[in-house]
């Protein structure tokens, strides 16, 4: 049933709003082309911050999201190591 999904706000960014994302993604692509194992985690976090900004999330909202991501990541690591 797709009905519940229709209530999720999906932002359709303007070209101006897309520009910072494109810039960071281009940096990630460039780094990975030079070195497939390049650490792009800081750039990926930057994209996350841009998304938070786009949706007008508060620091409290961001804290909840990032806590949840960390918790899920730790669960996956635990399962892999047991």
PDB file as gemmi writes it, atoms N, CA and C in Angstrom:
CRYST1    1.000    1.000    1.000  90.00  90.00  90.00 P 1                      
ATOM      1  N   UNK A   1       0.847  -1.179   0.000  1.00  0.00           N  
ATOM      2  CA  UNK A   1       0.000   0.000   0.000  1.00  0.00           C  
ATOM      3  C   UNK A   1       0.892   1.241   0.000  1.00  0.00           C  
ATOM      4  N   UNK A   2       0.802   2.046  -1.010  1.00  0.00           N  
ATOM      5  CA  UNK A   2       1.666   3.222  -1.127  1.00  0.00           C  
ATOM      6  C   UNK A   2       1.091   4.458  -0.447  1.00  0.00           C  
ATOM      7  N   UNK A   3      -0.126   4.378   0.045  1.00  0.00           N  
ATOM      8  CA  UNK A   3      -0.790   5.537   0.650  1.00  0.00           C  
ATOM      9  C   UNK A   3       0.050   6.233   1.730  1.00  0.00           C  
ATOM     10  N   UNK A   4       0.614   5.508   2.705  1.00  0.00           N  
ATOM     11  CA  UNK A   4       1.415   6.194   3.737  1.00  0.00           C  
ATOM     12  C   UNK A   4       2.631   6.928   3.170  1.00  0.00           C  
ATOM     13  N   UNK A   5       3.161   6.418   2.078  1.00  0.00           N  
ATOM     14  CA  UNK A   5       4.341   7.050   1.487  1.00  0.00           C  
ATOM     15  C   UNK A   5       4.016   8.392   0.843  1.00  0.00           C  
ATOM     16  N   UNK A   6       2.778   8.583   0.463  1.00  0.00           N  
ATOM     17  CA  UNK A   6       2.381   9.830  -0.191  1.00  0.00           C  
ATOM     18  C   UNK A   6       2.427  11.025   0.752  1.00  0.00           C  
ATOM     19  N   UNK A   7       2.458  10.773   2.052  1.00  0.00           N  
ATOM     20  CA  UNK A   7       2.496  11.868   3.021  1.00  0.00           C  
ATOM     21  C   UNK A   7       3.916  12.307   3.357  1.00  0.00           C  
ATOM     22  N   UNK A   8       4.913  11.582   2.883  1.00  0.00           N  
ATOM     23  CA  UNK A   8       6.307  11.947   3.149  1.00  0.00           C  
ATOM     24  C   UNK A   8       6.665  13.148   2.285  1.00  0.00           C  
ATOM     25  N   UNK A   9       7.144  14.230   2.906  1.00  0.00           N  
ATOM     26  CA  UNK A   9       7.502  15.411   2.117  1.00  0.00           C  
ATOM     27  C   UNK A   9       8.777  15.166   1.306  1.00  0.00           C  
ATOM     28  N   UNK A  10       8.670  15.306   0.031  1.00  0.00           N  
ATOM     29  CA  UNK A  10       9.825  15.168  -0.860  1.00  0.00           C  
ATOM     30  C   UNK A  10      10.113  16.540  -1.452  1.00  0.00           C  
ATOM     31  N   UNK A  11      11.272  17.056  -1.164  1.00  0.00           N  
ATOM     32  CA  UNK A  11      11.652  18.385  -1.627  1.00  0.00           C  
ATOM     33  C   UNK A  11      12.178  18.288  -3.054  1.00  0.00           C  
ATOM     34  N   UNK A  12      11.683  19.131  -3.910  1.00  0.00           N  
ATOM     35  CA  UNK A  12      12.152  19.193  -5.290  1.00  0.00           C  
ATOM     36  C   UNK A  12      13.009  20.451  -5.420  1.00  0.00           C  
ATOM     37  N   UNK A  13      14.322  20.314  -5.227  1.00  0.00           N  
ATOM     38  CA  UNK A  13      15.186  21.489  -5.170  1.00  0.00           C  
ATOM     39  C   UNK A  13      15.333  22.210  -6.517  1.00  0.00           C  
ATOM     40  N   UNK A  14      15.462  23.507  -6.429  1.00  0.00           N  
ATOM     41  CA  UNK A  14      15.729  24.325  -7.607  1.00  0.00           C  
ATOM     42  C   UNK A  14      17.171  24.079  -8.049  1.00  0.00           C  
ATOM     43  N   UNK A  15      17.522  24.573  -9.211  1.00  0.00           N  
ATOM     44  CA  UNK A  15      18.909  24.437  -9.692  1.00  0.00           C  
ATOM     45  C   UNK A  15      19.874  25.086  -8.708  1.00  0.00           C  
ATOM     46  N   UNK A  16      19.468  26.207  -8.144  1.00  0.00           N  
ATOM     47  CA  UNK A  16      20.304  26.914  -7.166  1.00  0.00           C  
ATOM     48  C   UNK A  16      20.535  26.033  -5.937  1.00  0.00           C  
ATOM     49  N   UNK A  17      19.470  25.360  -5.464  1.00  0.00           N  
ATOM     50  CA  UNK A  17      19.592  24.488  -4.299  1.00  0.00           C  
ATOM     51  C   UNK A  17      20.380  23.221  -4.605  1.00  0.00           C  
ATOM     52  N   UNK A  18      20.386  22.800  -5.854  1.00  0.00           N  
ATOM     53  CA  UNK A  18      21.109  21.592  -6.252  1.00  0.00           C  
ATOM     54  C   UNK A  18      22.616  21.823  -6.331  1.00  0.00           C  
ATOM     55  N   UNK A  19      23.011  23.048  -6.603  1.00  0.00           N  
ATOM     56  CA  UNK A  19      24.424  23.357  -6.867  1.00  0.00           C  
ATOM     57  C   UNK A  19      25.376  22.875  -5.763  1.00  0.00           C  
ATOM     58  N   UNK A  20      25.097  23.131  -4.464  1.00  0.00           N  
ATOM     59  CA  UNK A  20      26.036  22.642  -3.437  1.00  0.00           C  
ATOM     60  C   UNK A  20      26.163  21.111  -3.426  1.00  0.00           C  
ATOM     61  N   UNK A  21      25.064  20.419  -3.703  1.00  0.00           N  
ATOM     62  CA  UNK A  21      25.102  18.954  -3.757  1.00  0.00           C  
ATOM     63  C   UNK A  21      25.983  18.483  -4.907  1.00  0.00           C  
ATOM     64  N   UNK A  22      25.780  19.084  -6.051  1.00  0.00           N  
ATOM     65  CA  UNK A  22      26.543  18.718  -7.247  1.00  0.00           C  
ATOM     66  C   UNK A  22      28.029  18.927  -7.016  1.00  0.00           C  
ATOM     67  N   UNK A  23      28.357  20.036  -6.383  1.00  0.00           N  
ATOM     68  CA  UNK A  23      29.759  20.358  -6.107  1.00  0.00           C  
ATOM     69  C   UNK A  23      30.407  19.271  -5.233  1.00  0.00           C  
ATOM     70  N   UNK A  24      29.713  18.859  -4.171  1.00  0.00           N  
ATOM     71  CA  UNK A  24      30.262  17.847  -3.266  1.00  0.00           C  
ATOM     72  C   UNK A  24      30.312  16.478  -3.950  1.00  0.00           C  
ATOM     73  N   UNK A  25      29.274  16.130  -4.683  1.00  0.00           N  
ATOM     74  CA  UNK A  25      29.260  14.841  -5.389  1.00  0.00           C  
ATOM     75  C   UNK A  25      30.397  14.796  -6.410  1.00  0.00           C  
ATOM     76  N   UNK A  26      30.633  15.891  -7.095  1.00  0.00           N  
ATOM     77  CA  UNK A  26      31.754  15.943  -8.047  1.00  0.00           C  
ATOM     78  C   UNK A  26      33.083  15.705  -7.334  1.00  0.00           C  
ATOM     79  N   UNK A  27      33.219  16.240  -6.117  1.00  0.00           N  
ATOM     80  CA  UNK A  27      34.447  16.025  -5.340  1.00  0.00           C  
ATOM     81  C   UNK A  27      34.597  14.547  -4.965  1.00  0.00           C  
ATOM     82  N   UNK A  28      33.492  13.917  -4.607  1.00  0.00           N  
ATOM     83  CA  UNK A  28      33.529  12.490  -4.257  1.00  0.00           C  
ATOM     84  C   UNK A  28      33.916  11.664  -5.481  1.00  0.00           C  
ATOM     85  N   UNK A  29      33.283  11.951  -6.605  1.00  0.00           N  
ATOM     86  CA  UNK A  29      33.584  11.215  -7.838  1.00  0.00           C  
ATOM     87  C   UNK A  29      35.052  11.387  -8.215  1.00  0.00           C  
ATOM     88  N   UNK A  30      35.532  12.608  -8.134  1.00  0.00           N  
ATOM     89  CA  UNK A  30      36.928  12.882  -8.482  1.00  0.00           C  
ATOM     90  C   UNK A  30      37.882  12.109  -7.565  1.00  0.00           C  
ATOM     91  N   UNK A  31      37.603  12.127  -6.276  1.00  0.00           N  
ATOM     92  CA  UNK A  31      38.460  11.415  -5.314  1.00  0.00           C  
ATOM     93  C   UNK A  31      38.452   9.914  -5.585  1.00  0.00           C  
ATOM     94  N   UNK A  32      37.285   9.355  -5.879  1.00  0.00           N  
ATOM     95  CA  UNK A  32      37.164   7.915  -6.125  1.00  0.00           C  
ATOM     96  C   UNK A  32      37.805   7.514  -7.452  1.00  0.00           C  
ATOM     97  N   UNK A  33      37.792   8.418  -8.430  1.00  0.00           N  
ATOM     98  CA  UNK A  33      38.445   8.115  -9.699  1.00  0.00           C  
ATOM     99  C   UNK A  33      39.956   8.053  -9.533  1.00  0.00           C  
ATOM    100  N   UNK A  34      40.470   8.913  -8.648  1.00  0.00           N  
ATOM    101  CA  UNK A  34      41.910   8.916  -8.382  1.00  0.00           C  
ATOM    102  C   UNK A  34      42.328   7.723  -7.536  1.00  0.00           C  
ATOM    103  N   UNK A  35      41.479   7.383  -6.565  1.00  0.00           N  
ATOM    104  CA  UNK A  35      41.783   6.289  -5.642  1.00  0.00           C  
ATOM    105  C   UNK A  35      40.458   5.688  -5.184  1.00  0.00           C  
ATOM    106  N   UNK A  36      40.173   4.499  -5.666  1.00  0.00           N  
ATOM    107  CA  UNK A  36      38.898   3.844  -5.368  1.00  0.00           C  
ATOM    108  C   UNK A  36      38.671   3.683  -3.870  1.00  0.00           C  
ATOM    109  N   UNK A  37      39.756   3.600  -3.107  1.00  0.00           N  
ATOM    110  CA  UNK A  37      39.660   3.432  -1.656  1.00  0.00           C  
ATOM    111  C   UNK A  37      39.733   4.755  -0.893  1.00  0.00           C  
ATOM    112  N   UNK A  38      39.650   5.867  -1.612  1.00  0.00           N  
ATOM    113  CA  UNK A  38      39.724   7.178  -0.968  1.00  0.00           C  
ATOM    114  C   UNK A  38      38.627   7.317   0.084  1.00  0.00           C  
ATOM    115  N   UNK A  39      38.989   7.929   1.197  1.00  0.00           N  
ATOM    116  CA  UNK A  39      38.021   8.160   2.281  1.00  0.00           C  
ATOM    117  C   UNK A  39      37.219   9.419   1.957  1.00  0.00           C  
ATOM    118  N   UNK A  40      35.975   9.215   1.605  1.00  0.00           N  
ATOM    119  CA  UNK A  40      35.093  10.339   1.275  1.00  0.00           C  
ATOM    120  C   UNK A  40      34.022  10.550   2.347  1.00  0.00           C  
ATOM    121  N   UNK A  41      34.242   9.979   3.510  1.00  0.00           N  
ATOM    122  CA  UNK A  41      33.222  10.049   4.559  1.00  0.00           C  
ATOM    123  C   UNK A  41      32.924  11.490   4.989  1.00  0.00           C  
ATOM    124  N   UNK A  42      33.936  12.350   5.017  1.00  0.00           N  
ATOM    125  CA  UNK A  42      33.694  13.751   5.395  1.00  0.00           C  
ATOM    126  C   UNK A  42      32.799  14.431   4.359  1.00  0.00           C  
ATOM    127  N   UNK A  43      33.036  14.126   3.093  1.00  0.00           N  
ATOM    128  CA  UNK A  43      32.199  14.698   2.033  1.00  0.00           C  
ATOM    129  C   UNK A  43      30.782  14.133   2.104  1.00  0.00           C  
ATOM    130  N   UNK A  44      30.677  12.860   2.426  1.00  0.00           N  
ATOM    131  CA  UNK A  44      29.360  12.238   2.553  1.00  0.00           C  
ATOM    132  C   UNK A  44      28.584  12.854   3.722  1.00  0.00           C  
ATOM    133  N   UNK A  45      29.294  13.154   4.812  1.00  0.00           N  
ATOM    134  CA  UNK A  45      28.643  13.823   5.949  1.00  0.00           C  
ATOM    135  C   UNK A  45      28.203  15.230   5.545  1.00  0.00           C  
ATOM    136  N   UNK A  46      28.995  15.858   4.688  1.00  0.00           N  
ATOM    137  CA  UNK A  46      28.647  17.191   4.199  1.00  0.00           C  
ATOM    138  C   UNK A  46      27.333  17.140   3.411  1.00  0.00           C  
ATOM    139  N   UNK A  47      27.147  16.097   2.616  1.00  0.00           N  
ATOM    140  CA  UNK A  47      25.882  15.929   1.889  1.00  0.00           C  
ATOM    141  C   UNK A  47      24.735  15.764   2.880  1.00  0.00           C  
ATOM    142  N   UNK A  48      24.963  14.979   3.926  1.00  0.00           N  
ATOM    143  CA  UNK A  48      23.951  14.816   4.962  1.00  0.00           C  
ATOM    144  C   UNK A  48      23.553  16.149   5.556  1.00  0.00           C  
ATOM    145  N   UNK A  49      24.540  16.973   5.862  1.00  0.00           N  
ATOM    146  CA  UNK A  49      24.268  18.298   6.425  1.00  0.00           C  
ATOM    147  C   UNK A  49      23.477  19.165   5.446  1.00  0.00           C  
ATOM    148  N   UNK A  50      23.808  19.066   4.179  1.00  0.00           N  
ATOM    149  CA  UNK A  50      23.068  19.831   3.164  1.00  0.00           C  
ATOM    150  C   UNK A  50      21.602  19.389   3.114  1.00  0.00           C  
ATOM    151  N   UNK A  51      21.372  18.094   3.252  1.00  0.00           N  
ATOM    152  CA  UNK A  51      20.000  17.573   3.258  1.00  0.00           C  
ATOM    153  C   UNK A  51      19.260  18.095   4.489  1.00  0.00           C  
ATOM    154  N   UNK A  52      19.915  18.049   5.643  1.00  0.00           N  
ATOM    155  CA  UNK A  52      19.291  18.553   6.867  1.00  0.00           C  
ATOM    156  C   UNK A  52      18.894  20.019   6.687  1.00  0.00           C  
ATOM    157  N   UNK A  53      19.794  20.785   6.099  1.00  0.00           N  
ATOM    158  CA  UNK A  53      19.556  22.209   5.867  1.00  0.00           C  
ATOM    159  C   UNK A  53      18.385  22.414   4.904  1.00  0.00           C  
ATOM    160  N   UNK A  54      18.355  21.612   3.859  1.00  0.00           N  
ATOM    161  CA  UNK A  54      17.309  21.702   2.845  1.00  0.00           C  
ATOM    162  C   UNK A  54      15.928  21.503   3.455  1.00  0.00           C  
ATOM    163  N   UNK A  55      15.847  20.573   4.413  1.00  0.00           N  
ATOM    164  CA  UNK A  55      14.570  20.284   5.055  1.00  0.00           C  
ATOM    165  C   UNK A  55      14.332  21.123   6.308  1.00  0.00           C  
ATOM    166  N   UNK A  56      15.273  22.006   6.630  1.00  0.00           N  
ATOM    167  CA  UNK A  56      15.093  22.887   7.770  1.00  0.00           C  
ATOM    168  C   UNK A  56      15.078  22.174   9.113  1.00  0.00           C  
ATOM    169  N   UNK A  57      15.879  21.111   9.228  1.00  0.00           N  
ATOM    170  CA  UNK A  57      15.909  20.350  10.474  1.00  0.00           C  
ATOM    171  C   UNK A  57      16.662  21.118  11.562  1.00  0.00           C  
ATOM    172  N   UNK A  58      16.207  20.959  12.787  1.00  0.00           N  
ATOM    173  CA  UNK A  58      16.878  21.572  13.923  1.00  0.00           C  
ATOM    174  C   UNK A  58      18.036  20.692  14.359  1.00  0.00           C  
ATOM    175  N   UNK A  59      18.884  21.236  15.216  1.00  0.00           N  
ATOM    176  CA  UNK A  59      19.994  20.440  15.749  1.00  0.00           C  
ATOM    177  C   UNK A  59      19.457  19.241  16.520  1.00  0.00           C  
ATOM    178  N   UNK A  60      18.329  19.423  17.184  1.00  0.00           N  
ATOM    179  CA  UNK A  60      17.713  18.312  17.916  1.00  0.00           C  
ATOM    180  C   UNK A  60      17.275  17.212  16.938  1.00  0.00           C  
ATOM    181  N   UNK A  61      16.634  17.595  15.830  1.00  0.00           N  
ATOM    182  CA  UNK A  61      16.232  16.624  14.804  1.00  0.00           C  
ATOM    183  C   UNK A  61      17.448  15.870  14.275  1.00  0.00           C  
ATOM    184  N   UNK A  62      18.484  16.621  13.990  1.00  0.00           N  
ATOM    185  CA  UNK A  62      19.710  16.034  13.443  1.00  0.00           C  
ATOM    186  C   UNK A  62      20.318  15.057  14.447  1.00  0.00           C  
ATOM    187  N   UNK A  63      20.307  15.428  15.723  1.00  0.00           N  
ATOM    188  CA  UNK A  63      20.833  14.548  16.765  1.00  0.00           C  
ATOM    189  C   UNK A  63      20.090  13.225  16.819  1.00  0.00           C  
ATOM    190  N   UNK A  64      18.774  13.280  16.686  1.00  0.00           N  
ATOM    191  CA  UNK A  64      17.968  12.047  16.701  1.00  0.00           C  
ATOM    192  C   UNK A  64      18.337  11.170  15.513  1.00  0.00           C  
ATOM    193  N   UNK A  65      18.448  11.772  14.342  1.00  0.00           N  
ATOM    194  CA  UNK A  65      18.780  11.019  13.125  1.00  0.00           C  
ATOM    195  C   UNK A  65      20.170  10.397  13.246  1.00  0.00           C  
ATOM    196  N   UNK A  66      21.137  11.195  13.641  1.00  0.00           N  
ATOM    197  CA  UNK A  66      22.511  10.692  13.707  1.00  0.00           C  
ATOM    198  C   UNK A  66      22.675   9.653  14.812  1.00  0.00           C  
ATOM    199  N   UNK A  67      21.968   9.800  15.919  1.00  0.00           N  
ATOM    200  CA  UNK A  67      22.006   8.791  16.979  1.00  0.00           C  
ATOM    201  C   UNK A  67      21.456   7.471  16.443  1.00  0.00           C  
ATOM    202  N   UNK A  68      20.348   7.556  15.711  1.00  0.00           N  
ATOM    203  CA  UNK A  68      19.727   6.368  15.142  1.00  0.00           C  
ATOM    204  C   UNK A  68      20.659   5.691  14.140  1.00  0.00           C  
ATOM    205  N   UNK A  69      21.327   6.485  13.294  1.00  0.00           N  
ATOM    206  CA  UNK A  69      22.265   5.930  12.315  1.00  0.00           C  
ATOM    207  C   UNK A  69      23.417   5.222  13.013  1.00  0.00           C  
ATOM    208  N   UNK A  70      23.944   5.832  14.066  1.00  0.00           N  
ATOM    209  CA  UNK A  70      25.057   5.239  14.813  1.00  0.00           C  
ATOM    210  C   UNK A  70      24.621   3.940  15.467  1.00  0.00           C  
ATOM    211  N   UNK A  71      23.445   3.951  16.054  1.00  0.00           N  
ATOM    212  CA  UNK A  71      22.915   2.756  16.701  1.00  0.00           C  
ATOM    213  C   UNK A  71      22.763   1.617  15.690  1.00  0.00           C  
ATOM    214  N   UNK A  72      22.200   1.924  14.517  1.00  0.00           N  
ATOM    215  CA  UNK A  72      22.021   0.905  13.479  1.00  0.00           C  
ATOM    216  C   UNK A  72      23.363   0.398  12.959  1.00  0.00           C  
ATOM    217  N   UNK A  73      24.319   1.291  12.792  1.00  0.00           N  
ATOM    218  CA  UNK A  73      25.651   0.903  12.310  1.00  0.00           C  
ATOM    219  C   UNK A  73      26.317  -0.025  13.324  1.00  0.00           C  
ATOM    220  N   UNK A  74      26.179   0.300  14.604  1.00  0.00           N  
ATOM    221  CA  UNK A  74      26.773  -0.542  15.646  1.00  0.00           C  
ATOM    222  C   UNK A  74      26.125  -1.918  15.693  1.00  0.00           C  
ATOM    223  N   UNK A  75      24.813  -1.993  15.471  1.00  0.00           N  
ATOM    224  CA  UNK A  75      24.134  -3.288  15.435  1.00  0.00           C  
ATOM    225  C   UNK A  75      24.680  -4.149  14.309  1.00  0.00           C  
ATOM    226  N   UNK A  76      24.876  -3.532  13.140  1.00  0.00           N  
ATOM    227  CA  UNK A  76      25.407  -4.272  11.987  1.00  0.00           C  
ATOM    228  C   UNK A  76      26.813  -4.780  12.279  1.00  0.00           C  
ATOM    229  N   UNK A  77      27.646  -3.930  12.876  1.00  0.00           N  
ATOM    230  CA  UNK A  77      29.011  -4.339  13.207  1.00  0.00           C  
ATOM    231  C   UNK A  77      28.999  -5.479  14.216  1.00  0.00           C  
ATOM    232  N   UNK A  78      28.127  -5.408  15.196  1.00  0.00           N  
ATOM    233  CA  UNK A  78      28.022  -6.460  16.201  1.00  0.00           C  
ATOM    234  C   UNK A  78      27.642  -7.785  15.553  1.00  0.00           C  
ATOM    235  N   UNK A  79      26.656  -7.757  14.658  1.00  0.00           N  
ATOM    236  CA  UNK A  79      26.214  -8.970  13.985  1.00  0.00           C  
ATOM    237  C   UNK A  79      27.316  -9.559  13.114  1.00  0.00           C  
ATOM    238  N   UNK A  80      28.101  -8.697  12.479  1.00  0.00           N  
ATOM    239  CA  UNK A  80      29.193  -9.173  11.626  1.00  0.00           C  
ATOM    240  C   UNK A  80      30.289  -9.843  12.447  1.00  0.00           C  
ATOM    241  N   UNK A  81      30.474  -9.380  13.673  1.00  0.00           N  
ATOM    242  CA  UNK A  81      31.577  -9.880  14.512  1.00  0.00           C  
ATOM    243  C   UNK A  81      31.174 -11.001  15.454  1.00  0.00           C  
ATOM    244  N   UNK A  82      29.922 -11.448  15.381  1.00  0.00           N  
ATOM    245  CA  UNK A  82      29.510 -12.549  16.274  1.00  0.00           C  
ATOM    246  C   UNK A  82      29.178 -13.781  15.485  1.00  0.00           C  
TER     247      UNK A  82                                                      
END                                                                             
